[in-house]
Each structure stands twice: as C-alpha cells, then as structure tokens.
Tab-separated table of C-alpha atoms in Angstrom:
chain	number	residue	atom	x	y	z
A	271	MET	CA	0.107	0.078	-0.489
A	272	ARG	CA	2.960	1.983	0.472
A	273	SER	CA	4.814	2.326	-2.754
A	274	MET	CA	3.129	4.151	-4.746
A	275	ARG	CA	1.781	6.768	-2.686
A	276	GLY	CA	3.870	9.699	-3.729
A	277	ALA	CA	3.189	9.039	-7.276
A	278	ARG	CA	-0.284	8.390	-7.576
A	279	VAL	CA	-0.643	11.535	-4.915
A	280	ARG	CA	1.052	13.674	-7.500
A	281	ASN	CA	-0.448	12.291	-10.258
A	282	GLU	CA	-4.493	12.548	-8.879
A	283	ARG	CA	-3.689	15.583	-7.783
A	284	ASN	CA	-3.509	17.491	-11.655
A	285	GLY	CA	-6.519	15.930	-12.437
A	286	GLY	CA	-5.645	13.450	-15.149
A	287	MET	CA	-5.716	10.023	-13.572
A	288	GLY	CA	-9.234	10.613	-11.356
A	289	HIS	CA	-11.029	11.552	-14.007
A	290	LEU	CA	-9.639	8.708	-16.236
A	291	LEU	CA	-10.353	6.010	-13.611
A	292	ALA	CA	-13.676	8.065	-13.034
A	293	GLY	CA	-14.444	7.973	-16.681
A	294	VAL	CA	-13.699	3.997	-17.657
A	295	ARG	CA	-15.772	2.766	-14.441
A	296	ILE	CA	-18.709	5.024	-16.286
A	297	LEU	CA	-18.125	3.810	-19.278
A	298	PHE	CA	-17.608	-0.264	-18.970
A	299	GLY	CA	-20.055	-0.396	-16.083
A	300	ASN	CA	-22.567	-1.970	-18.525
A	301	PRO	CA	-22.757	-5.447	-19.418
A	302	VAL	CA	-22.366	-4.565	-23.249
A	303	THR	CA	-18.859	-2.393	-23.134
A	304	ARG	CA	-17.700	-4.836	-20.114
A	305	ARG	CA	-17.737	-7.087	-22.760
A	306	VAL	CA	-15.355	-5.077	-25.209
A	307	LEU	CA	-12.622	-5.009	-21.921
A	308	ARG	CA	-12.572	-8.008	-21.294
A	309	ALA	CA	-11.693	-9.329	-25.097
A	310	SER	CA	-8.982	-6.312	-24.081
A	311	LEU	CA	-7.323	-9.169	-21.651
A	312	ARG	CA	-6.004	-11.050	-24.590
A	313	LYS	CA	-2.686	-11.036	-24.459
A	314	TYR	CA	-0.425	-10.142	-27.485
A	315	ARG	CA	3.265	-9.512	-28.094
A	316	CYS	CA	4.337	-5.954	-29.568
A	317	SER	CA	7.543	-4.275	-29.654
A	318	VAL	CA	9.396	-1.154	-28.545
A	319	GLY	CA	12.457	-0.026	-29.347
A	320	GLY	CA	13.398	-2.869	-30.280
A	321	LYS	CA	12.560	-5.408	-27.632
A	322	SER	CA	9.656	-7.205	-27.558
A	323	TYR	CA	6.896	-8.030	-24.543
A	324	GLU	CA	3.729	-9.473	-24.206
A	325	ARG	CA	1.021	-8.414	-22.430
A	326	THR	CA	-2.815	-7.543	-22.534
A	327	VAL	CA	-4.227	-5.446	-26.027
A	328	LEU	CA	-5.539	-3.314	-22.697
A	329	TYR	CA	-1.439	-2.644	-20.895
A	330	HIS	CA	-0.735	-1.550	-24.580
A	331	ALA	CA	-3.899	0.501	-24.946
A	332	LEU	CA	-2.167	2.578	-22.137
A	333	SER	CA	1.560	2.598	-23.279
A	334	GLN	CA	0.111	4.128	-26.740
A	335	LEU	CA	-1.919	6.154	-24.586
A	336	ALA	CA	1.009	7.877	-23.434
A	337	GLY	CA	2.880	8.233	-26.451
A	338	GLU	CA	4.936	4.939	-26.589
A	339	GLU	CA	5.324	3.587	-30.090
A	340	LEU	CA	4.282	-0.100	-30.322
A	341	SER	CA	4.913	-2.305	-33.374
A	342	CYS	CA	1.483	-4.762	-32.874
A	343	PRO	CA	-0.405	-7.358	-35.102
A	344	LEU	CA	-3.070	-5.778	-36.851
A	345	LEU	CA	-6.607	-6.994	-34.373
A	346	ALA	CA	-4.322	-6.225	-31.601
A	347	ARG	CA	-3.672	-2.590	-32.984
A	348	PHE	CA	-7.613	-2.410	-33.555
A	349	ALA	CA	-8.284	-3.237	-29.892
A	350	SER	CA	-5.987	-0.817	-28.554
A	351	TRP	CA	-7.236	2.166	-30.687
A	352	LEU	CA	-10.876	1.396	-29.401
A	353	ILE	CA	-9.806	0.939	-25.611
A	354	ARG	CA	-8.124	4.033	-26.827
A	355	SER	CA	-10.853	5.866	-27.714
A	356	THR	CA	-13.018	4.935	-25.198
A	357	ILE	CA	-10.657	5.949	-22.294
A	358	ARG	CA	-10.422	9.521	-24.177
A	359	VAL	CA	-14.511	9.604	-24.418
A	360	GLY	CA	-14.111	8.844	-20.118
A	361	VAL	CA	-12.362	11.378	-19.682
A	362	TRP	CA	-13.916	14.262	-21.922
A	363	VAL	CA	-17.312	13.590	-20.449
A	364	LEU	CA	-15.992	14.767	-17.290
A	365	ARG	CA	-13.899	17.248	-18.027
A	366	GLY	CA	-10.878	16.050	-17.183
A	367	ASP	CA	-7.043	16.772	-18.389
A	368	ILE	CA	-6.330	14.006	-21.047
A	369	ASP	CA	-2.582	15.222	-20.732
A	370	ALA	CA	-2.215	14.807	-17.331
A	371	ALA	CA	-3.663	11.319	-17.448
A	372	ARG	CA	-1.169	10.625	-20.394
A	373	GLU	CA	1.598	12.169	-18.539
A	374	ALA	CA	0.991	10.057	-15.765
A	375	LEU	CA	0.489	6.984	-17.646
A	376	LYS	CA	4.268	7.280	-18.825
A	377	ASP	CA	5.059	5.004	-15.290
A	378	PRO	CA	4.634	1.712	-16.118
A	379	ALA	CA	3.717	0.992	-12.834
A	380	ILE	CA	1.023	3.275	-12.941
A	381	ARG	CA	-0.132	1.503	-15.778
A	382	ARG	CA	-0.020	-1.542	-14.109
A	383	GLY	CA	-2.119	-0.330	-11.572
A	384	VAL	CA	-4.879	1.340	-13.819
A	385	THR	CA	-5.103	-2.147	-15.480
A	386	LEU	CA	-5.814	-4.015	-12.354
A	387	VAL	CA	-8.792	-1.161	-12.236
A	388	PHE	CA	-9.838	-2.283	-15.581
A	389	LYS	CA	-9.438	-5.704	-15.391
A	390	GLY	CA	-11.959	-5.405	-11.866
A	391	LEU	CA	-14.262	-4.055	-14.099
A	392	ALA	CA	-14.133	-6.340	-16.906
A	393	LEU	CA	-14.341	-9.222	-14.631
A	394	TYR	CA	-17.003	-8.375	-11.241
A	395	GLY	CA	-18.093	-5.054	-13.258
A	396	PRO	CA	-18.593	-1.892	-10.664
A	397	THR	CA	-18.368	-3.435	-6.742
A	398	VAL	CA	-18.151	-1.298	-3.951
A	399	PRO	CA	-15.642	-1.166	-3.118
A	400	GLN	CA	-13.926	-2.353	-6.483
A	401	LYS	CA	-13.082	-6.211	-6.594
A	402	LEU	CA	-9.722	-6.183	-8.370
A	403	PRO	CA	-8.065	-9.644	-10.165
A	404	SER	CA	-4.936	-9.279	-7.991
A	405	PRO	CA	-4.006	-6.282	-5.533
A	406	PHE	CA	-1.825	-2.878	-6.413
A	407	LEU	CA	0.561	-3.711	-3.610
A	408	ILE	CA	2.567	-6.351	-1.993
A	409	VAL	CA	4.116	-5.892	0.497
A	410	TRP	CA	6.897	-8.929	1.339
A	411	ASN	CA	8.426	-9.271	4.759
A	412	PHE	CA	11.682	-10.351	2.540
A	413	THR	CA	13.208	-11.316	5.754
A	414	ASN	CA	12.845	-12.212	9.016
A	415	MET	CA	16.855	-10.882	10.091
A	416	CYS	CA	16.846	-7.644	11.043
A	417	ASN	CA	19.810	-5.354	13.090
A	418	LEU	CA	17.466	-3.896	15.537
A	419	ARG	CA	15.465	-5.144	18.552
A	420	CYS	CA	11.808	-2.887	18.022
A	421	MET	CA	9.178	-3.188	20.733
A	422	HIS	CA	6.248	-3.237	18.319
A	423	CYS	CA	7.926	-5.698	16.082
A	424	TYR	CA	5.018	-7.250	14.435
A	425	GLN	CA	7.452	-9.926	13.129
A	426	ARG	CA	9.568	-10.328	16.168
A	427	ALA	CA	12.375	-9.421	13.852
A	428	ASP	CA	15.626	-10.742	14.837
A	429	ARG	CA	17.224	-13.801	12.666
A	430	PRO	CA	16.393	-15.434	9.533
A	431	THR	CA	14.759	-18.858	10.389
A	432	PRO	CA	14.984	-21.759	8.509
A	433	ASP	CA	12.484	-21.782	5.947
A	434	GLU	CA	13.164	-18.786	4.468
A	435	LEU	CA	12.478	-18.779	0.483
A	436	SER	CA	15.573	-19.136	-1.291
A	437	LEU	CA	17.209	-16.705	-4.265
A	438	GLU	CA	15.783	-19.173	-6.608
A	439	GLU	CA	12.174	-19.010	-5.121
A	440	LYS	CA	12.639	-15.439	-4.866
A	441	LEU	CA	12.850	-15.080	-8.603
A	442	ARG	CA	10.067	-17.155	-9.350
A	443	LEU	CA	7.996	-15.413	-7.063
A	444	VAL	CA	9.137	-12.580	-9.146
A	445	ASP	CA	7.675	-13.865	-12.392
A	446	ASP	CA	5.100	-14.423	-10.352
A	447	LEU	CA	3.819	-11.183	-9.167
A	448	ASP	CA	4.740	-9.836	-12.739
A	449	GLU	CA	2.511	-12.091	-14.654
A	450	VAL	CA	-0.931	-11.217	-12.462
A	451	GLY	CA	-0.029	-7.202	-12.788
A	452	VAL	CA	1.217	-6.304	-9.470
A	453	ALA	CA	1.862	-2.922	-9.724
A	454	ALA	CA	4.221	-2.328	-6.732
A	455	VAL	CA	6.579	-4.117	-4.400
A	456	ALA	CA	7.462	-2.699	-0.931
A	457	LEU	CA	10.295	-4.867	0.732
A	458	SER	CA	10.060	-4.779	4.344
A	459	GLY	CA	10.789	-7.138	7.174
A	460	GLY	CA	12.932	-7.661	9.422
A	461	GLU	CA	15.587	-5.488	7.879
A	462	PRO	CA	15.343	-6.411	3.812
A	463	THR	CA	18.409	-4.435	3.082
A	464	ILE	CA	20.626	-6.401	5.246
A	465	HIS	CA	20.131	-9.596	3.418
A	466	PRO	CA	22.416	-10.556	0.330
A	467	HIS	CA	19.369	-11.152	-2.015
A	468	PHE	CA	18.283	-7.745	-1.677
A	469	LEU	CA	20.066	-5.668	-4.361
A	470	ARG	CA	19.177	-8.653	-6.696
A	471	VAL	CA	15.609	-8.835	-6.531
A	472	VAL	CA	15.210	-4.801	-6.395
A	473	ARG	CA	16.698	-4.981	-9.792
A	474	GLU	CA	14.154	-7.679	-11.013
A	475	LEU	CA	11.412	-6.110	-9.501
A	476	SER	CA	12.338	-2.959	-11.280
A	477	SER	CA	13.464	-4.379	-14.770
A	478	ARG	CA	9.306	-6.051	-15.027
A	479	GLY	CA	8.438	-2.401	-14.478
A	480	ILE	CA	7.009	-3.019	-10.841
A	481	TYR	CA	7.351	0.285	-8.569
A	482	VAL	CA	9.827	-1.168	-5.704
A	483	ALA	CA	9.574	0.633	-2.559
A	484	VAL	CA	11.566	-0.481	0.818
A	485	ALA	CA	10.188	-0.126	4.262
A	486	THR	CA	14.116	0.453	6.261
A	487	ASN	CA	15.115	1.124	9.804
A	488	GLY	CA	17.813	3.485	7.925
A	489	VAL	CA	20.942	1.548	9.386
A	490	ARG	CA	22.056	0.281	5.980
A	491	PHE	CA	21.104	3.831	3.914
A	492	ALA	CA	22.888	5.650	6.466
A	493	ASN	CA	25.570	5.002	3.921
A	494	ILE	CA	25.103	7.104	0.819
A	495	ASP	CA	26.703	4.996	-1.740
A	496	PHE	CA	24.349	2.043	-0.971
A	497	LEU	CA	21.777	3.537	-1.056
A	498	LYS	CA	22.811	5.171	-4.244
A	499	ARG	CA	23.664	1.435	-5.447
A	500	THR	CA	19.745	0.521	-4.585
A	501	VAL	CA	18.385	3.519	-6.507
A	502	GLN	CA	20.582	2.498	-9.581
A	503	ALA	CA	19.328	-0.775	-9.311
A	504	GLY	CA	15.737	0.219	-9.295
A	505	LEU	CA	14.768	1.451	-6.038
A	506	ARG	CA	11.611	4.063	-6.110
A	507	TYR	CA	10.835	4.909	-2.939
A	508	VAL	CA	12.339	4.511	0.471
A	509	GLU	CA	10.228	5.179	3.887
A	510	VAL	CA	12.411	5.186	6.938
A	511	SER	CA	11.093	4.257	10.376
A	512	LEU	CA	11.916	7.105	13.022
A	513	ASP	CA	9.348	7.052	16.653
A	514	SER	CA	10.612	10.289	18.082
A	515	ALA	CA	12.132	13.729	16.919
A	516	ARG	CA	14.441	12.174	20.815
A	517	PRO	CA	17.591	10.475	20.198
A	518	ALA	CA	17.490	8.584	22.962
A	519	ARG	CA	13.198	7.816	23.017
A	520	HIS	CA	13.865	6.875	19.275
A	521	ASP	CA	16.939	4.102	19.996
A	522	LYS	CA	14.912	3.451	23.173
A	523	PHE	CA	11.529	2.197	21.028
A	524	ARG	CA	13.838	0.318	18.595
A	525	GLY	CA	16.023	-1.483	20.916
A	526	VAL	CA	19.504	-0.153	19.860
A	527	PRO	CA	21.859	2.988	20.544
A	528	GLY	CA	22.759	5.335	17.608
A	529	ALA	CA	19.256	3.908	15.673
A	530	TRP	CA	17.964	7.198	15.680
A	531	LYS	CA	20.965	9.182	14.421
A	532	ARG	CA	20.923	6.816	11.502
A	533	ALA	CA	17.653	6.685	9.888
A	534	VAL	CA	17.533	10.908	10.060
A	535	LYS	CA	21.189	10.070	7.906
A	536	ALA	CA	19.102	7.970	6.029
A	537	LEU	CA	16.550	10.347	5.103
A	538	GLU	CA	18.646	12.881	4.728
A	539	ASN	CA	20.785	10.984	1.784
A	540	ALA	CA	17.413	10.058	0.319
A	541	VAL	CA	16.819	13.440	0.158
A	542	LYS	CA	20.031	14.554	-1.008
A	543	LEU	CA	19.885	12.343	-3.904
A	544	GLY	CA	16.278	12.911	-4.636
A	545	VAL	CA	14.757	9.325	-4.448
A	546	ASN	CA	10.950	9.443	-3.367
A	547	ASN	CA	10.804	8.948	0.239
A	548	GLY	CA	8.986	9.300	3.441
A	549	MET	CA	9.165	8.878	7.294
A	550	ALA	CA	7.039	6.663	9.051
A	551	VAL	CA	6.058	6.953	12.707
A	552	THR	CA	4.694	4.188	14.776
A	553	ILE	CA	1.989	6.685	16.760
A	554	THR	CA	2.173	5.306	20.770
A	555	LYS	CA	1.057	6.744	23.989
A	556	MET	CA	5.335	6.683	24.280
A	557	ASN	CA	5.129	9.698	20.826
A	558	VAL	CA	1.940	10.643	21.264
A	559	ASP	CA	3.133	14.205	22.724
A	560	GLU	CA	5.196	15.194	19.779
A	561	ILE	CA	3.668	15.181	16.543
A	562	ASP	CA	4.735	19.015	16.178
A	563	ASP	CA	8.294	17.896	17.115
A	564	ILE	CA	8.224	14.805	14.355
A	565	LEU	CA	7.229	17.213	11.863
A	566	ASP	CA	9.238	19.791	12.029
A	567	LEU	CA	12.763	17.531	12.524
A	568	ALA	CA	10.494	16.327	8.795
A	569	GLU	CA	10.388	19.658	6.927
A	570	SER	CA	13.696	20.313	8.480
A	571	ILE	CA	15.129	17.240	7.084
A	572	GLY	CA	13.165	17.988	3.385
A	573	VAL	CA	11.142	14.476	3.097
A	574	ASN	CA	8.487	14.316	1.166
A	575	ARG	CA	5.419	13.073	3.329
A	576	VAL	CA	5.321	11.927	6.938
A	577	ILE	CA	2.989	8.462	7.505
A	578	PHE	CA	1.161	7.971	11.130
A	579	PHE	CA	0.969	4.308	11.447
A	580	ASN	CA	-1.436	2.708	13.758
A	581	PHE	CA	-0.257	1.006	16.994
A	582	ILE	CA	-1.433	-3.319	16.259
A	583	PRO	CA	-0.569	-5.520	19.323
A	584	VAL	CA	0.874	-8.253	17.043
A	585	GLY	CA	4.609	-9.874	17.374
A	586	ARG	CA	6.678	-8.009	20.219
A	587	GLY	CA	3.798	-5.471	20.133
A	588	ARG	CA	1.658	-8.303	22.005
A	589	ASP	CA	4.002	-7.851	24.590
A	590	ASN	CA	4.061	-4.207	24.770
A	591	SER	CA	0.176	-3.172	24.416
A	592	TRP	CA	0.252	-0.656	27.142
A	593	ILE	CA	1.619	1.800	24.606
A	594	ASP	CA	-1.848	1.196	23.060
A	595	LEU	CA	-3.896	4.625	21.808
A	596	SER	CA	-7.136	4.863	23.167
A	597	PRO	CA	-9.973	5.551	21.005
A	598	GLU	CA	-10.329	9.211	22.463
A	599	GLU	CA	-6.811	9.728	21.936
A	600	ARG	CA	-6.417	8.102	18.168
A	601	GLU	CA	-9.676	10.623	17.306
A	602	GLU	CA	-7.512	13.604	18.085
A	603	VAL	CA	-4.398	12.492	16.880
A	604	LEU	CA	-6.778	11.793	13.549
A	605	ARG	CA	-7.818	15.255	13.978
A	606	LYS	CA	-4.830	17.066	14.417
A	607	LEU	CA	-3.011	15.174	11.752
A	608	TYR	CA	-5.811	16.982	9.731
A	609	ARG	CA	-4.956	20.430	10.671
A	610	GLU	CA	-1.219	19.709	10.388
A	611	HIS	CA	-1.665	18.870	7.046
A	612	LYS	CA	-3.587	22.130	5.688
A	613	ARG	CA	-1.134	24.188	8.020
A	614	ARG	CA	1.961	22.659	6.413
A	615	SER	CA	3.228	22.005	3.048
A	616	ILE	CA	4.923	18.505	3.906
A	617	GLU	CA	2.758	15.376	2.911
A	618	ILE	CA	1.102	13.919	6.097
A	619	ALA	CA	-0.656	10.863	6.123
A	620	SER	CA	-2.220	7.729	7.928
A	621	THR	CA	-2.650	4.386	7.770
A	622	ALA	CA	-5.704	4.343	10.401
A	623	PRO	CA	-8.525	4.219	8.006
A	624	GLN	CA	-10.839	6.564	10.131
A	625	TYR	CA	-8.678	9.192	8.798
A	626	GLY	CA	-10.960	9.714	5.648
A	627	ARG	CA	-14.018	9.873	7.988
A	628	VAL	CA	-12.440	12.573	9.914
A	629	ALA	CA	-11.372	14.153	7.036
A	630	LEU	CA	-14.719	14.685	5.753
A	631	GLU	CA	-16.321	15.666	8.705
A	632	LEU	CA	-13.337	18.715	9.150
A	633	SER	CA	-13.966	19.626	5.801
A	634	ARG	CA	-18.043	19.370	6.106
A	635	GLY	CA	-17.532	16.955	3.213
A	636	SER	CA	-15.307	18.839	0.840
A	637	GLU	CA	-12.042	16.805	1.628
A	638	VAL	CA	-11.796	13.163	1.849
A	639	ALA	CA	-8.459	10.667	2.018
A	640	PRO	CA	-9.976	7.357	0.371
A	641	THR	CA	-7.044	5.481	0.595
A	642	HIS	CA	-5.347	6.522	3.268
A	643	PHE	CA	-2.998	8.653	1.572
A	644	TYR	CA	-4.712	11.154	-0.562
A	645	LEU	CA	-6.084	14.734	0.529
A	646	GLY	CA	-7.999	16.842	-1.523
A	647	GLU	CA	-10.960	18.489	-2.867
A	648	ASP	CA	-10.898	16.863	-6.292
A	649	ARG	CA	-14.938	16.213	-6.855
A	650	ILE	CA	-13.643	13.378	-8.833
A	651	VAL	CA	-11.918	11.347	-6.184
A	652	LYS	CA	-14.367	11.934	-3.915
A	653	ALA	CA	-16.768	9.772	-5.814
A	654	LEU	CA	-13.879	7.221	-6.273
A	655	ALA	CA	-13.544	6.814	-1.982
A	656	GLU	CA	-16.045	4.458	-1.803
A	657	PHE	CA	-14.960	2.834	-4.922
A	658	ILE	CA	-11.264	2.507	-3.586
A	659	GLY	CA	-11.277	3.465	0.099
A	660	GLY	CA	-10.862	2.366	3.380
A	661	CYS	CA	-8.557	-0.574	4.679
A	662	GLY	CA	-7.363	-2.625	1.853
A	663	ALA	CA	-5.621	-6.000	3.961
A	664	GLY	CA	-7.132	-8.483	1.558
A	665	ARG	CA	-8.323	-6.157	-1.367
A	666	ILE	CA	-6.048	-4.118	-2.408
A	667	TYR	CA	-2.964	-5.607	-1.156
A	668	ALA	CA	-1.909	-8.552	0.145
A	669	ALA	CA	1.321	-9.578	2.816
A	670	ILE	CA	4.077	-12.365	1.418
A	671	GLN	CA	6.255	-13.402	4.842
A	672	PRO	CA	9.752	-14.850	4.537
A	673	ASN	CA	8.908	-18.134	4.060
A	674	GLY	CA	6.454	-17.898	1.262
A	675	ASP	CA	3.021	-17.149	3.843
A	676	VAL	CA	0.511	-14.898	1.810
A	677	THR	CA	-1.822	-13.016	4.441
A	678	PRO	CA	-4.130	-10.063	4.042
A	679	CYS	CA	-1.626	-7.742	5.828
A	680	VAL	CA	1.739	-7.848	7.380
A	681	PHE	CA	-0.493	-6.901	10.672
A	682	LEU	CA	-2.883	-10.000	10.075
A	683	PRO	CA	-1.314	-13.029	10.928
A	684	ILE	CA	-3.751	-15.574	8.966
A	685	VAL	CA	-2.144	-17.643	6.776
A	686	THR	CA	-4.131	-17.838	3.098
A	687	GLY	CA	-2.019	-20.031	1.240
A	688	ASN	CA	2.431	-20.391	0.747
A	689	VAL	CA	3.479	-19.461	-3.108
A	690	ARG	CA	5.509	-22.896	-2.574
A	691	VAL	CA	2.410	-24.785	-3.105
A	692	LYS	CA	0.509	-22.258	-5.066
A	693	ARG	CA	0.593	-19.756	-7.513
A	694	PHE	CA	-0.300	-16.309	-5.994
A	695	SER	CA	-3.244	-15.873	-8.119
A	696	GLU	CA	-4.512	-18.735	-7.408
A	697	ILE	CA	-4.573	-17.936	-3.323
A	698	TRP	CA	-5.491	-14.220	-4.261
A	699	SER	CA	-8.913	-15.662	-6.405
A	700	LYS	CA	-9.719	-18.471	-3.864
A	701	SER	CA	-8.942	-17.726	-0.482
A	702	PRO	CA	-12.575	-17.345	1.731
A	703	LEU	CA	-10.702	-15.116	4.062
A	704	PHE	CA	-9.337	-12.369	1.165
A	705	LYS	CA	-13.093	-12.556	-0.277
A	706	MET	CA	-14.622	-12.110	3.537
A	707	LEU	CA	-12.646	-9.343	3.308
A	708	ARG	CA	-13.928	-7.778	-0.182
A	709	ASP	CA	-17.515	-8.093	0.755
A	710	ARG	CA	-18.229	-4.855	3.609
A	711	GLU	CA	-21.786	-6.028	4.263
A	712	GLN	CA	-20.253	-8.867	6.694
A	713	LEU	CA	-18.796	-6.227	9.115
A	714	LYS	CA	-20.033	-6.524	12.580
A	715	GLY	CA	-21.367	-4.169	15.142
A	716	ALA	CA	-20.743	-1.183	15.308
A	717	CYS	CA	-18.388	-1.164	11.650
A	718	GLY	CA	-21.280	-3.194	10.125
A	719	ASP	CA	-23.436	-0.426	10.840
A	720	CYS	CA	-21.192	2.515	9.868
A	721	PRO	CA	-22.332	5.089	7.310
A	722	TYR	CA	-18.835	5.359	6.374
A	723	LYS	CA	-17.711	1.704	6.256
A	724	TYR	CA	-17.353	2.142	2.275
A	725	ILE	CA	-14.446	4.691	2.649
A	726	CYS	CA	-13.270	3.269	6.273
A	727	GLY	CA	-14.167	0.070	7.153
A	728	GLY	CA	-12.105	0.064	10.227
A	729	CYS	CA	-8.949	-1.335	10.322
A	730	ARG	CA	-9.647	-4.998	10.426
A	731	ALA	CA	-5.643	-6.666	11.954
A	732	ARG	CA	-6.679	-4.110	14.937
A	733	ALA	CA	-10.071	-5.952	15.477
A	734	TYR	CA	-8.557	-9.795	15.073
A	735	ALA	CA	-5.949	-8.531	17.383
A	736	TYR	CA	-8.152	-7.682	19.714
A	737	TYR	CA	-11.067	-10.146	19.310
A	738	GLY	CA	-10.061	-12.745	17.028
A	739	ASP	CA	-12.402	-11.919	14.816
A	740	VAL	CA	-11.448	-9.689	11.422
A	741	LEU	CA	-15.578	-8.816	10.961
A	742	ALA	CA	-15.539	-7.372	14.459
A	743	PRO	CA	-15.418	-3.922	15.033
A	744	ASP	CA	-12.211	-1.862	15.057
A	745	PRO	CA	-11.410	-0.952	19.074
A	746	GLY	CA	-9.258	2.198	18.057
A	747	CYS	CA	-12.352	3.868	16.318
A	748	ILE	CA	-14.187	6.276	18.472
A	749	LEU	CA	-17.267	5.561	17.109
A	750	ALA	CA	-16.981	2.193	17.434
A	751	ALA	CA	-16.243	2.785	21.141
A	752	LYS	CA	-19.278	4.479	21.346
A	753	GLY	CA	-20.974	1.661	20.297
A	754	GLU	CA	-19.449	-0.883	22.135
A	755	GLY	CA	-18.589	0.925	25.750
A	756	LYS	CA	-19.198	-2.319	27.792
A	757	VAL	CA	-17.170	-4.650	25.728
A	758	GLU	CA	-14.300	-6.120	26.807
A	759	LYS	CA	-11.641	-6.002	24.505
A	760	PRO	CA	-8.503	-8.702	25.585
A	761	LEU	CA	-6.189	-8.787	23.416
A	762	ALA	CA	-7.113	-12.579	21.051
A	763	ARG	CA	-4.419	-15.054	20.586
A	764	ALA	CA	-3.316	-15.333	17.355
A	765	VAL	CA	-3.740	-18.093	15.436
A	766	VAL	CA	-2.780	-18.568	11.892
A	767	ARG	CA	-5.218	-20.350	9.988
C-alpha cells in the first residue's frame, strides 16, 4: 500500500488519473462495454525500441496512450485504438485533463495499476469497494533477520528463519507477481537491506516495470553509497522508520543505541539523491506528545511526506500493548494530522482508515482521504472514495512472509496459502478470507452499521488482534468505542488458520 503513494498523489492532484478512472468506471459499467473490456484482456506480443514483450491489449493501449510507439499485430492495434478512444471519451465527458492522464501513464507502474482497475471492472463489474484480480501492492517481508530490536515489531524479527525462500524461489515469485500484474512491491522485514539477495531482487522487480519500495530502519541507507547502488538497481521509494524527534526515545523504542542518528542520515541521503521518500512514525503513547516536533524534524530534513502508522498489537507488540492509543487519543491525533496537513507544505498521511472519515467531517464534506494517503478536494476523487477507500487488507494489497506464506496484511497473521504450494493468483482469487474481507456487508457491530464503512471499514488487523475476529468492530475507532462501550477488548490469541 505504501510504495506508490507519492507518485499517485502527485498525478491525482493534477486532475488526470481521477477523471480517467471515474470515466472508465462509468463507460465500462454496463454488460455491453464490459464485453469489449474483457476482450482486451487477451495477450499479444508487441515490440517497442527493439524489445518485444507479451502483455494484454489493455496494457498496450495504455502504453500507446502514454505516447509509446508500439509494433503490434493488426487485431491488437484495432482493439488498442478502441480502448484508447473509449478512455478519451470518458475523460472528456467528465471534463478531465487527458494530457495529465497521458503524462501519468508514462510510468509503467501507473499503467499496471490502472490495468488492474480495468480488469476488475471487466471481470466483476463495478463493485463497492471495487474487486480486483490481483493487488495493487504486495508488502513482502523479505527476511526475518534484523539489526534492531523494536518493541512493537509485528514479526518479532531478529534472525532469519530456517524456511525462508531461496533465491531461486524469490525469483520465481517475482515472475508470478509480474504475471498477475501487481503494480508495486514494498520490501519489508525484518530488515530487507541487510539480506544478501536484496539488490538482486530489487533489480529483478524493477526490470519488469514494478514500482519498488523499501520499508527500512535506515541503518544501511545511512551509507549514501549503498543507497545510491540501490536506487541504481531500481528502488523508487524509501520509507524510513523514525518514532521520535528525540534520539534517546527513538533508540529505546528501537532497542539499539545510535538508531536515531542513522535513520535521520538515511532520510537526509534520500533527499540528497532525490529519491521519493517518507518518514514512517508508529504513533503510540510513547510519542503522541511530540507530533509537532516530529513534523518539524521532517520539514528540517526535507522529506516528501510523513506517514503515521497505527500501532497494532501483534508479534513483539503483543507484549507491549500498553503503548496503544485509546480511541479518544487516536481521534485527537487524526484531527491534529488533518489540521497540520492544511497548515504545512509537507504531505501528512495516516494508515488509520478512520482518517477518511475525519477528513470528511472536518472539511464538512469537501475533502476525503479514500485510501489513507490522498487528501484533496477533487470531486472525482471524492466520487471514487467508496470505490477504492478504506482498509485494503486482502482487497487492494496483501503480504508475503519470508517463507512464502500469504496473509491479508503484515499485521494480520492469518495464512491463506503459500507460494511454494500454489501460485499467488490462485491464493488471491480463491481464499475464503480474502473474499470475506472484500465484502463490507459482512462487517459486524459498529463497523457494520457505520455510514462510513465504504470509505473506512475499520482496521481489520486491529479487530483480529483484539477480538480474534477479522469482521469485528475496530476497537481503535471512537465511533466503535461509543457503540461497544461496555464490551471487554482482551487481546485475542493470534491463531494461524
């Protein structure tokens, strides 16, 4: 979910991509035009710049709309023209900016993401939220080895497990993710940058047009030469965890002296090299009093954005659940983040799905944060809020563990399959759990009754961590807390199913 945020935010704000997606949703929302769209899913081999590759007609059409000169078979050329013409009509009807959309589509990762939306419409029709044939984003916990000992770690990371994927298996997985059309992969861990396969896999993912991101503690990227090598291999986004503006507090939270200094240096290096970057802050009782100081630090470094992550009591975090915010504290944090977003030039985001509801309330309906990262007044983006918004676990993203286990989210430890046994596409399309998470009508309690369930839906990982039920109300939401006032919320034992 995190790696494409920067690129998509910039492109949606110029009025291009929002209009394109909304126009396509309108024009391909009936059975007749959906047949045309389904026909465009047939694959053809086309060539550009002396290199040939096999993709769907749909992807080739988007490439040509972006200005690429492709050499394709006659039938593919006609189908591509038909798709491009329909897209232009859709953008024109909504008075969008086709040039802005065309500019955005020059990015192969954006083309992959738009193709997924088209495929979802072709296969399932318009749904709320929209069903997709594969996720936009995979968060790949690359390894369990780590050079820090963070008290909130969802993996209990310290050393590699004996069953981690081999390099051959990793490369096979890259091919599988490419085949199903995944737009972005965020390498996480543990600490992915210390694994010997890291650079090779970054290079392999990038060579396929997949947007490559890394979530890191920053220790290795404090060395600018190593960061430069990683960017040259194809890294496009680096997100460094920094949980306090105070070195001693961050180092205590992360378990190793000097961690703060290296994290700050890594962000400074990312800014210096011009690579898209973000500061990731896990908001807890330990740092809720220093949001202003953290944002001031981010601005002084010059980072692109700050993302405030929900604390979720899984992994090592189960042993430290006392640091979790109360619903009242979380509500105030989200309201403060909205106000700071309006006041400051830096991008400010939250992974708490309630942020969409808070933005709507505080802006009196004029702004929305439909996917936890975009905040703006574009009427088309607001129209898409229920289309793409809310908790994305098992819906627009999924997680892959070091041993190949697939889960809905890195914070939701329910195994739905393993890529050693089944192809990822089969796990994604057939898992009963994934199907359940895509149906907001099944939500229970306050979340099921909430008028904001299509732009929020509550955090399913928090529901599972506290109640042992992915459909339960999110205990971190002020609305759910009011509705469930007298219900005990003991931490559920995380059982792998």
